[in-house]
Coordinates of C-alpha atoms in Angstrom, one line a residue:
Chain E
M584 CA 76.0 184.4 128.2
C585 CA 77.9 183.3 125.1
L586 CA 75.6 185.6 123.2
A587 CA 77.8 188.0 121.3
V588 CA 77.2 189.9 118.1
P589 CA 79.3 191.4 115.4
A590 CA 79.3 195.2 115.4
R591 CA 80.9 197.8 113.2
V592 CA 83.1 200.5 114.9
V593 CA 81.8 203.9 113.7
R594 CA 83.6 206.3 116.1
E595 CA 86.4 206.1 118.7
V596 CA 85.5 208.1 121.8
N597 CA 88.8 207.5 123.6
P598 CA 91.3 204.5 123.8
D599 CA 88.9 202.7 126.2
C600 CA 85.6 203.4 124.5
A601 CA 84.1 203.4 121.0
V602 CA 80.7 203.7 119.4
V603 CA 79.6 200.7 117.3
E604 CA 76.6 200.1 115.0
I605 CA 74.6 196.9 115.0
S606 CA 71.7 196.8 112.5
G607 CA 71.4 200.6 112.5
V608 CA 71.5 200.9 116.3
R609 CA 74.5 202.7 117.8
K610 CA 75.9 201.9 121.2
E611 CA 78.9 202.9 123.3
I612 CA 81.1 200.0 124.2
K613 CA 84.4 199.3 126.0
L614 CA 87.7 198.5 124.3
G615 CA 89.7 197.4 127.3
L616 CA 90.2 193.9 125.9
L617 CA 91.5 194.9 122.5
N618 CA 94.5 196.9 121.3
E619 CA 94.3 199.0 118.1
V620 CA 90.7 199.1 117.1
E621 CA 89.9 201.4 114.2
V622 CA 86.8 202.9 112.7
G623 CA 85.5 200.5 110.1
D624 CA 86.6 197.4 112.0
Y625 CA 84.1 194.8 112.9
V626 CA 84.3 193.5 116.5
I627 CA 82.6 190.8 118.5
L628 CA 80.6 192.5 121.2
H629 CA 79.7 190.7 124.4
A630 CA 78.2 192.3 127.5
G631 CA 79.4 195.8 126.6
F632 CA 82.9 194.8 125.7
A633 CA 84.6 194.2 122.3
I634 CA 86.2 190.7 122.8
Q635 CA 87.8 190.2 119.4
K636 CA 88.1 191.7 115.9
L637 CA 86.5 190.0 113.0
D638 CA 89.1 189.0 110.4
Q639 CA 87.8 190.0 106.9
G640 CA 90.4 187.8 105.2
E641 CA 89.4 184.7 107.2
A642 CA 85.7 185.5 106.5
E643 CA 86.4 185.5 102.8
A644 CA 88.5 182.3 103.1
T645 CA 85.6 180.6 104.8
L646 CA 83.2 181.7 102.1
K647 CA 85.6 180.4 99.4
L648 CA 85.9 177.0 101.2
L649 CA 82.1 176.7 101.4
E650 CA 81.8 177.5 97.7
E651 CA 84.3 174.9 96.8
L652 CA 82.7 172.3 99.1
C653 CA 79.3 172.9 97.7
S654 CA 80.3 172.9 94.1
S655 CA 82.0 169.5 94.4
T656 CA 79.9 166.3 94.1
Chain O
M257 CA 78.4 187.0 104.2
L258 CA 75.6 186.4 106.7
E259 CA 73.2 185.5 103.8
Y260 CA 75.7 182.8 102.7
L261 CA 76.0 181.4 106.2
R262 CA 72.2 181.2 106.4
D263 CA 71.6 179.9 102.9
K264 CA 69.3 176.8 103.0
N265 CA 70.8 175.4 99.8
I266 CA 74.2 175.5 101.2
A267 CA 72.9 174.0 104.4
R268 CA 71.2 171.1 102.5
K269 CA 74.4 170.4 100.6
L270 CA 76.4 170.3 103.8
A271 CA 73.7 168.0 105.3
D272 CA 74.1 165.7 102.2
K273 CA 77.8 165.5 102.7
I274 CA 77.3 164.8 106.4
K275 CA 74.9 161.9 105.4
E276 CA 77.5 160.5 103.1
L277 CA 80.2 160.5 105.8
V278 CA 78.4 159.3 108.9
R279 CA 78.9 155.8 110.1
G280 CA 77.2 154.1 113.0
H281 CA 75.4 156.2 115.6
L282 CA 77.2 159.4 116.6
K283 CA 76.5 161.7 119.5
L284 CA 78.1 165.1 119.4
M285 CA 77.9 167.5 122.2
H286 CA 78.1 171.3 122.2
V287 CA 78.5 173.5 125.2
C288 CA 76.9 176.7 124.3
G289 CA 73.3 177.9 124.7
T290 CA 73.7 180.1 121.6
H291 CA 74.6 177.0 119.6
E292 CA 71.4 175.3 120.8
Q293 CA 69.5 178.4 119.8
V294 CA 70.8 178.3 116.3
I295 CA 70.3 174.6 116.0
A296 CA 66.8 174.7 117.3
S297 CA 65.7 177.9 115.5
S298 CA 67.1 176.7 112.1
G299 CA 65.7 173.2 112.5
L300 CA 69.1 171.7 111.9
R301 CA 68.3 168.5 113.7
G302 CA 65.6 167.9 111.0
L303 CA 68.3 168.2 108.3
L304 CA 70.7 165.8 110.0
P305 CA 70.5 162.1 109.4
E306 CA 68.8 160.1 112.2
N307 CA 72.1 158.5 113.3
I308 CA 73.6 161.8 114.4
E309 CA 72.6 163.4 117.6
V310 CA 73.7 166.8 118.7
I311 CA 73.0 167.5 122.3
Q312 CA 73.7 170.4 124.6
G313 CA 75.9 170.0 127.6
P314 CA 76.6 172.4 130.5
G315 CA 76.8 175.4 128.1
C316 CA 74.6 177.7 130.0
P317 CA 76.4 179.7 132.7
V318 CA 73.2 180.8 134.3
C319 CA 71.9 177.2 134.5
V320 CA 75.1 175.9 136.2
T321 CA 75.3 178.6 138.8
P322 CA 74.4 176.8 142.1
A323 CA 71.4 177.9 144.0
S324 CA 73.7 178.8 146.9
E325 CA 75.2 181.7 144.9
I326 CA 71.7 183.0 144.0
D327 CA 70.8 182.7 147.7
L328 CA 73.8 184.9 148.6
A329 CA 72.6 187.5 146.1
V330 CA 69.1 187.3 147.5
E331 CA 70.4 187.7 151.1
L332 CA 72.5 190.7 150.1
A333 CA 69.5 192.3 148.4
S334 CA 67.3 191.7 151.4
R335 CA 69.8 193.7 153.5
G336 CA 69.1 196.9 151.5
N337 CA 72.0 196.7 149.1
I338 CA 71.7 197.1 145.4
V339 CA 72.3 193.8 143.5
T340 CA 72.9 193.9 139.8
T341 CA 72.5 190.9 137.5
F342 CA 72.3 189.9 133.9
G343 CA 68.7 189.6 132.7
D344 CA 68.4 185.9 132.3
M345 CA 69.6 185.3 135.9
L346 CA 66.7 187.3 137.3
K347 CA 64.1 184.5 137.5
V348 CA 66.4 181.5 138.2
P349 CA 65.2 179.9 141.4
G350 CA 67.6 179.8 144.3
S351 CA 67.0 177.3 147.1
E352 CA 63.7 179.1 147.8
R353 CA 63.6 182.4 146.0
S354 CA 64.8 184.1 142.9
L355 CA 66.2 187.6 142.5
A356 CA 62.9 188.4 140.7
D357 CA 61.1 187.4 143.9
S358 CA 63.4 189.7 145.9
R359 CA 62.6 192.5 143.6
A360 CA 58.9 191.9 143.8
D361 CA 59.3 192.3 147.6
G362 CA 60.9 195.7 147.3
S363 CA 64.6 194.8 147.2
Q364 CA 66.8 196.7 144.8
V365 CA 67.7 194.2 142.1
K366 CA 68.8 195.9 138.9
V367 CA 69.2 194.1 135.5
V368 CA 72.3 195.3 133.7
Y369 CA 73.6 194.5 130.2
S370 CA 77.2 195.0 131.2
I371 CA 79.3 195.1 134.4
S372 CA 80.1 198.7 133.3
D373 CA 76.5 199.6 134.0
A374 CA 76.9 198.2 137.5
I375 CA 80.0 200.4 138.0
N376 CA 78.1 203.4 136.8
L377 CA 75.4 202.6 139.3
A378 CA 77.9 202.3 142.1
R379 CA 79.3 205.7 141.2
K380 CA 75.9 207.3 141.2
S381 CA 74.9 205.7 144.5
P382 CA 77.9 206.3 146.7
D383 CA 76.0 205.7 149.9
K384 CA 74.8 202.3 148.8
E385 CA 76.7 199.0 148.4
V386 CA 76.4 197.7 144.8
I387 CA 77.0 193.9 144.4
H388 CA 77.3 192.5 140.9
C389 CA 76.5 188.8 140.1
A390 CA 79.5 188.1 137.9
I391 CA 78.2 185.1 136.0
G392 CA 79.6 183.8 132.7
F393 CA 82.3 181.6 131.2
E394 CA 85.5 182.8 129.7
T395 CA 83.6 185.1 127.3
T396 CA 82.5 187.3 130.2
A397 CA 85.3 186.8 132.8
P398 CA 87.8 189.2 131.1
S399 CA 85.3 192.1 131.2
T400 CA 84.9 191.6 134.9
A401 CA 88.7 191.5 135.2
V402 CA 89.0 194.8 133.3
V403 CA 86.7 196.5 135.7
I404 CA 88.3 195.0 138.9
L405 CA 91.7 196.1 137.6
D406 CA 90.6 199.6 137.0
S407 CA 90.1 200.7 140.6
P408 CA 86.4 200.3 140.9
P409 CA 84.5 202.4 143.4
Q410 CA 84.8 201.4 147.1
N411 CA 81.1 200.6 147.3
F412 CA 81.3 198.0 144.5
S413 CA 81.9 194.3 144.9
I414 CA 81.2 191.1 143.0
I415 CA 79.9 187.6 143.7
S416 CA 82.3 185.7 141.4
S417 CA 80.4 183.0 139.6
H418 CA 82.7 182.7 136.6
R419 CA 83.3 179.2 135.4
L420 CA 85.6 177.6 132.8
I421 CA 84.4 175.4 130.0
P422 CA 87.3 173.0 129.3
P423 CA 87.3 171.6 132.8
A424 CA 83.6 170.9 132.5
M425 CA 84.2 169.1 129.1
E426 CA 86.9 167.1 130.8
A427 CA 84.7 166.1 133.7
L428 CA 82.1 164.8 131.3
L429 CA 84.6 162.9 129.2
A430 CA 86.3 161.5 132.3
S431 CA 83.0 160.3 133.9
G432 CA 82.1 158.4 130.7
E433 CA 78.5 158.7 131.7
C434 CA 77.5 160.4 128.5
K435 CA 78.5 159.0 125.1
I436 CA 80.3 161.9 123.4
D437 CA 81.9 161.2 120.0
G438 CA 83.0 164.7 119.4
F439 CA 82.6 168.3 120.6
L440 CA 81.4 171.4 118.9
A441 CA 83.4 173.9 121.0
P442 CA 81.9 177.3 121.9
G443 CA 82.8 180.0 119.4
H444 CA 82.8 183.0 121.7
V445 CA 84.5 181.4 124.7
S446 CA 87.1 180.4 122.2
T447 CA 87.6 184.0 120.8
V448 CA 89.0 184.6 124.2
I449 CA 90.8 181.3 125.1
G450 CA 91.8 180.2 121.6
A451 CA 92.3 176.6 120.6
E452 CA 95.1 175.6 123.0
P453 CA 93.0 174.7 126.1
Y454 CA 91.2 172.0 124.1
N455 CA 94.4 170.3 122.8
E456 CA 94.9 168.1 125.8
L457 CA 91.3 167.0 125.8
A458 CA 91.4 165.9 122.2
R459 CA 94.6 164.0 122.7
K460 CA 93.8 162.4 126.0
Y461 CA 90.3 161.3 125.2
N462 CA 90.8 160.8 121.5
R463 CA 87.9 163.0 120.5
P464 CA 87.7 165.6 117.6
I465 CA 86.9 169.1 118.8
V466 CA 85.8 171.8 116.3
I467 CA 85.3 175.4 117.4
A468 CA 82.1 176.5 115.7
G469 CA 80.5 179.8 114.8
F470 CA 76.9 180.6 115.3
E471 CA 75.2 180.7 111.9
P472 CA 73.4 177.5 110.7
V473 CA 76.1 176.9 108.0
D474 CA 78.8 177.3 110.6
V475 CA 77.3 174.6 112.7
L476 CA 76.8 172.2 109.8
Y477 CA 80.3 172.8 108.5
A478 CA 81.7 172.2 111.9
I479 CA 79.8 168.9 112.2
L480 CA 81.2 167.9 108.7
M481 CA 84.7 168.7 110.0
I482 CA 84.2 166.4 113.0
L483 CA 83.0 163.6 110.7
K484 CA 86.0 164.0 108.5
Q485 CA 88.3 163.7 111.5
I486 CA 86.4 160.5 112.6
R487 CA 86.7 159.1 109.0
D488 CA 90.4 159.8 109.1
A489 CA 90.9 158.6 112.6
R490 CA 92.1 162.0 113.8
A491 CA 91.3 163.6 117.1
E492 CA 92.4 167.2 116.8
V493 CA 91.3 170.7 117.6
E494 CA 90.2 172.6 114.5
I495 CA 88.6 176.1 114.1
E496 CA 85.6 176.4 111.9
Y497 CA 85.0 180.0 113.2
T498 CA 88.2 181.3 111.8
R499 CA 86.8 184.8 111.2
A500 CA 86.5 185.3 115.0
V501 CA 88.7 182.8 116.6
R502 CA 92.5 182.9 116.5
P503 CA 94.5 179.9 117.6
E504 CA 96.1 182.0 120.4
G505 CA 92.7 183.6 121.3
N506 CA 92.7 187.1 122.7
P507 CA 96.0 187.5 124.6
V508 CA 95.0 190.8 126.2
A509 CA 91.8 189.3 127.5
I510 CA 93.6 186.2 128.8
E511 CA 96.2 188.3 130.5
K512 CA 93.6 190.5 132.2
M513 CA 91.6 187.5 133.3
W514 CA 94.6 185.9 135.1
E515 CA 95.7 189.2 136.5
A516 CA 92.5 189.6 138.4
F517 CA 91.5 186.0 139.0
E518 CA 93.0 182.6 140.0
L519 CA 91.7 179.1 139.7
S520 CA 89.4 177.6 142.3
D521 CA 87.4 174.5 142.6
S522 CA 83.8 175.2 141.7
S523 CA 80.4 173.6 142.2
W524 CA 78.3 173.4 139.1
R525 CA 74.5 173.1 139.4
G526 CA 73.6 169.6 138.2
L527 CA 77.2 168.5 137.8
G528 CA 78.6 168.8 141.3
N529 CA 82.1 169.9 142.2
I530 CA 84.6 170.2 139.4
P531 CA 88.2 170.9 140.5
N532 CA 89.9 174.0 139.1
S533 CA 86.9 175.0 137.1
G534 CA 86.1 178.3 138.6
L535 CA 87.6 181.7 139.0
K536 CA 88.0 183.6 142.3
L537 CA 89.5 187.0 142.8
K538 CA 93.2 187.1 143.8
S539 CA 93.8 188.0 147.4
R540 CA 94.9 191.5 146.6
F541 CA 91.4 192.2 145.2
E542 CA 89.5 190.4 147.9
G543 CA 88.1 193.8 149.0
Y544 CA 85.9 193.5 146.0
D545 CA 84.8 189.9 146.8
A546 CA 81.3 190.3 148.2
I547 CA 81.5 187.0 150.1
K548 CA 84.5 188.3 152.1
R549 CA 83.4 191.9 152.3
F550 CA 80.0 191.0 153.9
G551 CA 81.2 187.9 155.8
M552 CA 78.9 185.6 153.9
E553 CA 79.0 181.9 154.3
P554 CA 77.7 179.9 151.3
K555 CA 75.3 177.3 152.5
A556 CA 74.4 173.9 151.0
S557 CA 71.8 174.6 148.4
V558 CA 68.8 172.9 146.8
D559 CA 70.1 172.8 143.3
I560 CA 67.7 170.4 141.6
R561 CA 64.1 170.2 142.7
P562 CA 62.2 166.8 142.8
G563 CA 61.3 165.7 139.4
C564 CA 63.5 168.2 137.6
S565 CA 65.9 166.8 135.0
C566 CA 68.2 169.8 134.7
G567 CA 71.1 167.8 136.1
E568 CA 70.8 165.1 133.4
I569 CA 70.0 167.7 130.7
L570 CA 73.1 169.7 131.6
K571 CA 75.2 166.5 131.4
G572 CA 73.8 165.7 128.0
L573 CA 72.1 162.6 129.3
K574 CA 68.6 163.7 128.6
Y575 CA 66.8 166.0 126.2
P576 CA 64.2 168.5 127.6
W577 CA 61.2 166.5 126.4
Q578 CA 62.5 163.5 128.4
C579 CA 61.9 165.4 131.6
G580 CA 58.5 164.5 133.2
L581 CA 57.9 168.2 134.1
F582 CA 58.6 169.6 130.6
K583 CA 55.8 171.8 129.4
I584 CA 53.5 170.5 132.1
Q585 CA 54.5 171.9 135.5
C586 CA 57.7 173.5 134.1
T587 CA 57.1 176.3 131.6
P588 CA 58.8 179.6 130.9
D589 CA 56.1 181.3 133.0
S590 CA 56.5 178.9 135.9
P591 CA 60.0 177.4 135.7
I592 CA 61.0 174.7 138.0
G593 CA 64.7 174.4 137.0
P594 CA 67.3 176.8 135.5
C595 CA 67.2 175.2 132.1
M596 CA 63.7 176.6 131.5
V597 CA 64.6 180.1 132.7
S598 CA 67.7 181.1 130.8
T599 CA 67.6 182.1 127.2
E600 CA 70.6 179.7 126.9
G601 CA 68.9 176.8 128.7
S602 CA 67.9 173.8 126.6
C603 CA 64.4 173.6 128.0
A604 CA 63.6 177.2 127.3
I605 CA 64.9 176.8 123.8
W606 CA 63.1 173.6 123.1
Y607 CA 59.9 175.0 124.5
K608 CA 60.2 178.1 122.2
Y609 CA 61.0 176.2 119.0
Q610 CA 58.9 173.1 119.6
T611 CA 62.0 171.1 118.8
Q612 CA 60.6 167.9 120.3
E613 CA 58.0 167.6 117.7
L614 CA 60.7 167.4 115.1
V615 CA 63.1 165.0 116.7
K616 CA 61.3 163.0 119.3
D617 CA 61.2 159.8 117.2
N618 CA 64.8 160.0 116.3
V619 CA 66.4 160.0 119.7

């Protein structure tokens, strides 16, 4: 039940509902657990609800950390 | 980014760093079936040195749902009501039958992906009662809350089987039965609850807790973060999965959850009763509580069948291959215990990925 996937918001239907895309498949999902979701955002989707937005800045920071870690001896 | 988080060269480098840092024999626990999936499917245990174990605890919400709650759903289905459930609950045995058995006998048991689908079904079938098995940890409870708070149809109700992860972690630490040197905390539960609920555990039991994401590199990096804490004699809550987990979690989801639910004691299949570890609907929503609506009385249940090691497996005391029934009497086609049924159950995952061949000699 922890299973959740990142999904890209492609269209807002109404404040409660959006269409997301996961690997080319589109699905309507509920937004009742998030404020201010915009087209282009990536959300974590679980059991039909977006439960959090993915933070692009933090994703890049993690990549940078990993790069530094793996380039050090 | 995903390619980076699945890159085997990065994984090997992290494994090398883990090897450099580890001292003595360490046993780390995670509490999320999806973590076990990524560990098993990526063969991470084969990359780790022999003196680090990573074992799954009670991180499968389907596995820890007592048979008595399944029995309630089976009973309600047998009375001609529509019962909805998530897919991996369908075949989990109750005391005698599963919901799949009920369905085979003609009861209306419907698999849903989301509680919203159950609501839609209730709206389309106004002359039928629709009861949803509301199973899941803090990842799922807020979506149940949203639905309950939004005036669901009068023919809709839930069996609340929501449970909370930090109290289960505390119960295991407090019992001392299982050696646990650190926790990989569940990434998606933590997108909702944030880091704060783990702080007291880290402090009181002096164990590092790192909230980990679900790609192979996420898990290895989180293990490295735990080892660095152990090296530095720290016991803190850290977030590896920063792209999805904020320290404060999701305040909207937390608020909705506590608007609809309140704490209750809860029985966990294989672990017994854990105080303040479950969620029950607040009294003003008890019209949507199926147990109250239908005057049900939960009865004592047969949670663990003779020979089944699900209890020890859920407590991190045994690995699936250490159960005498594993792969012999107990298989995905004919499961004896819940850990073999759910996609998040250790036994189902080990069966699928043949993990025991890889690690049997190391544990």
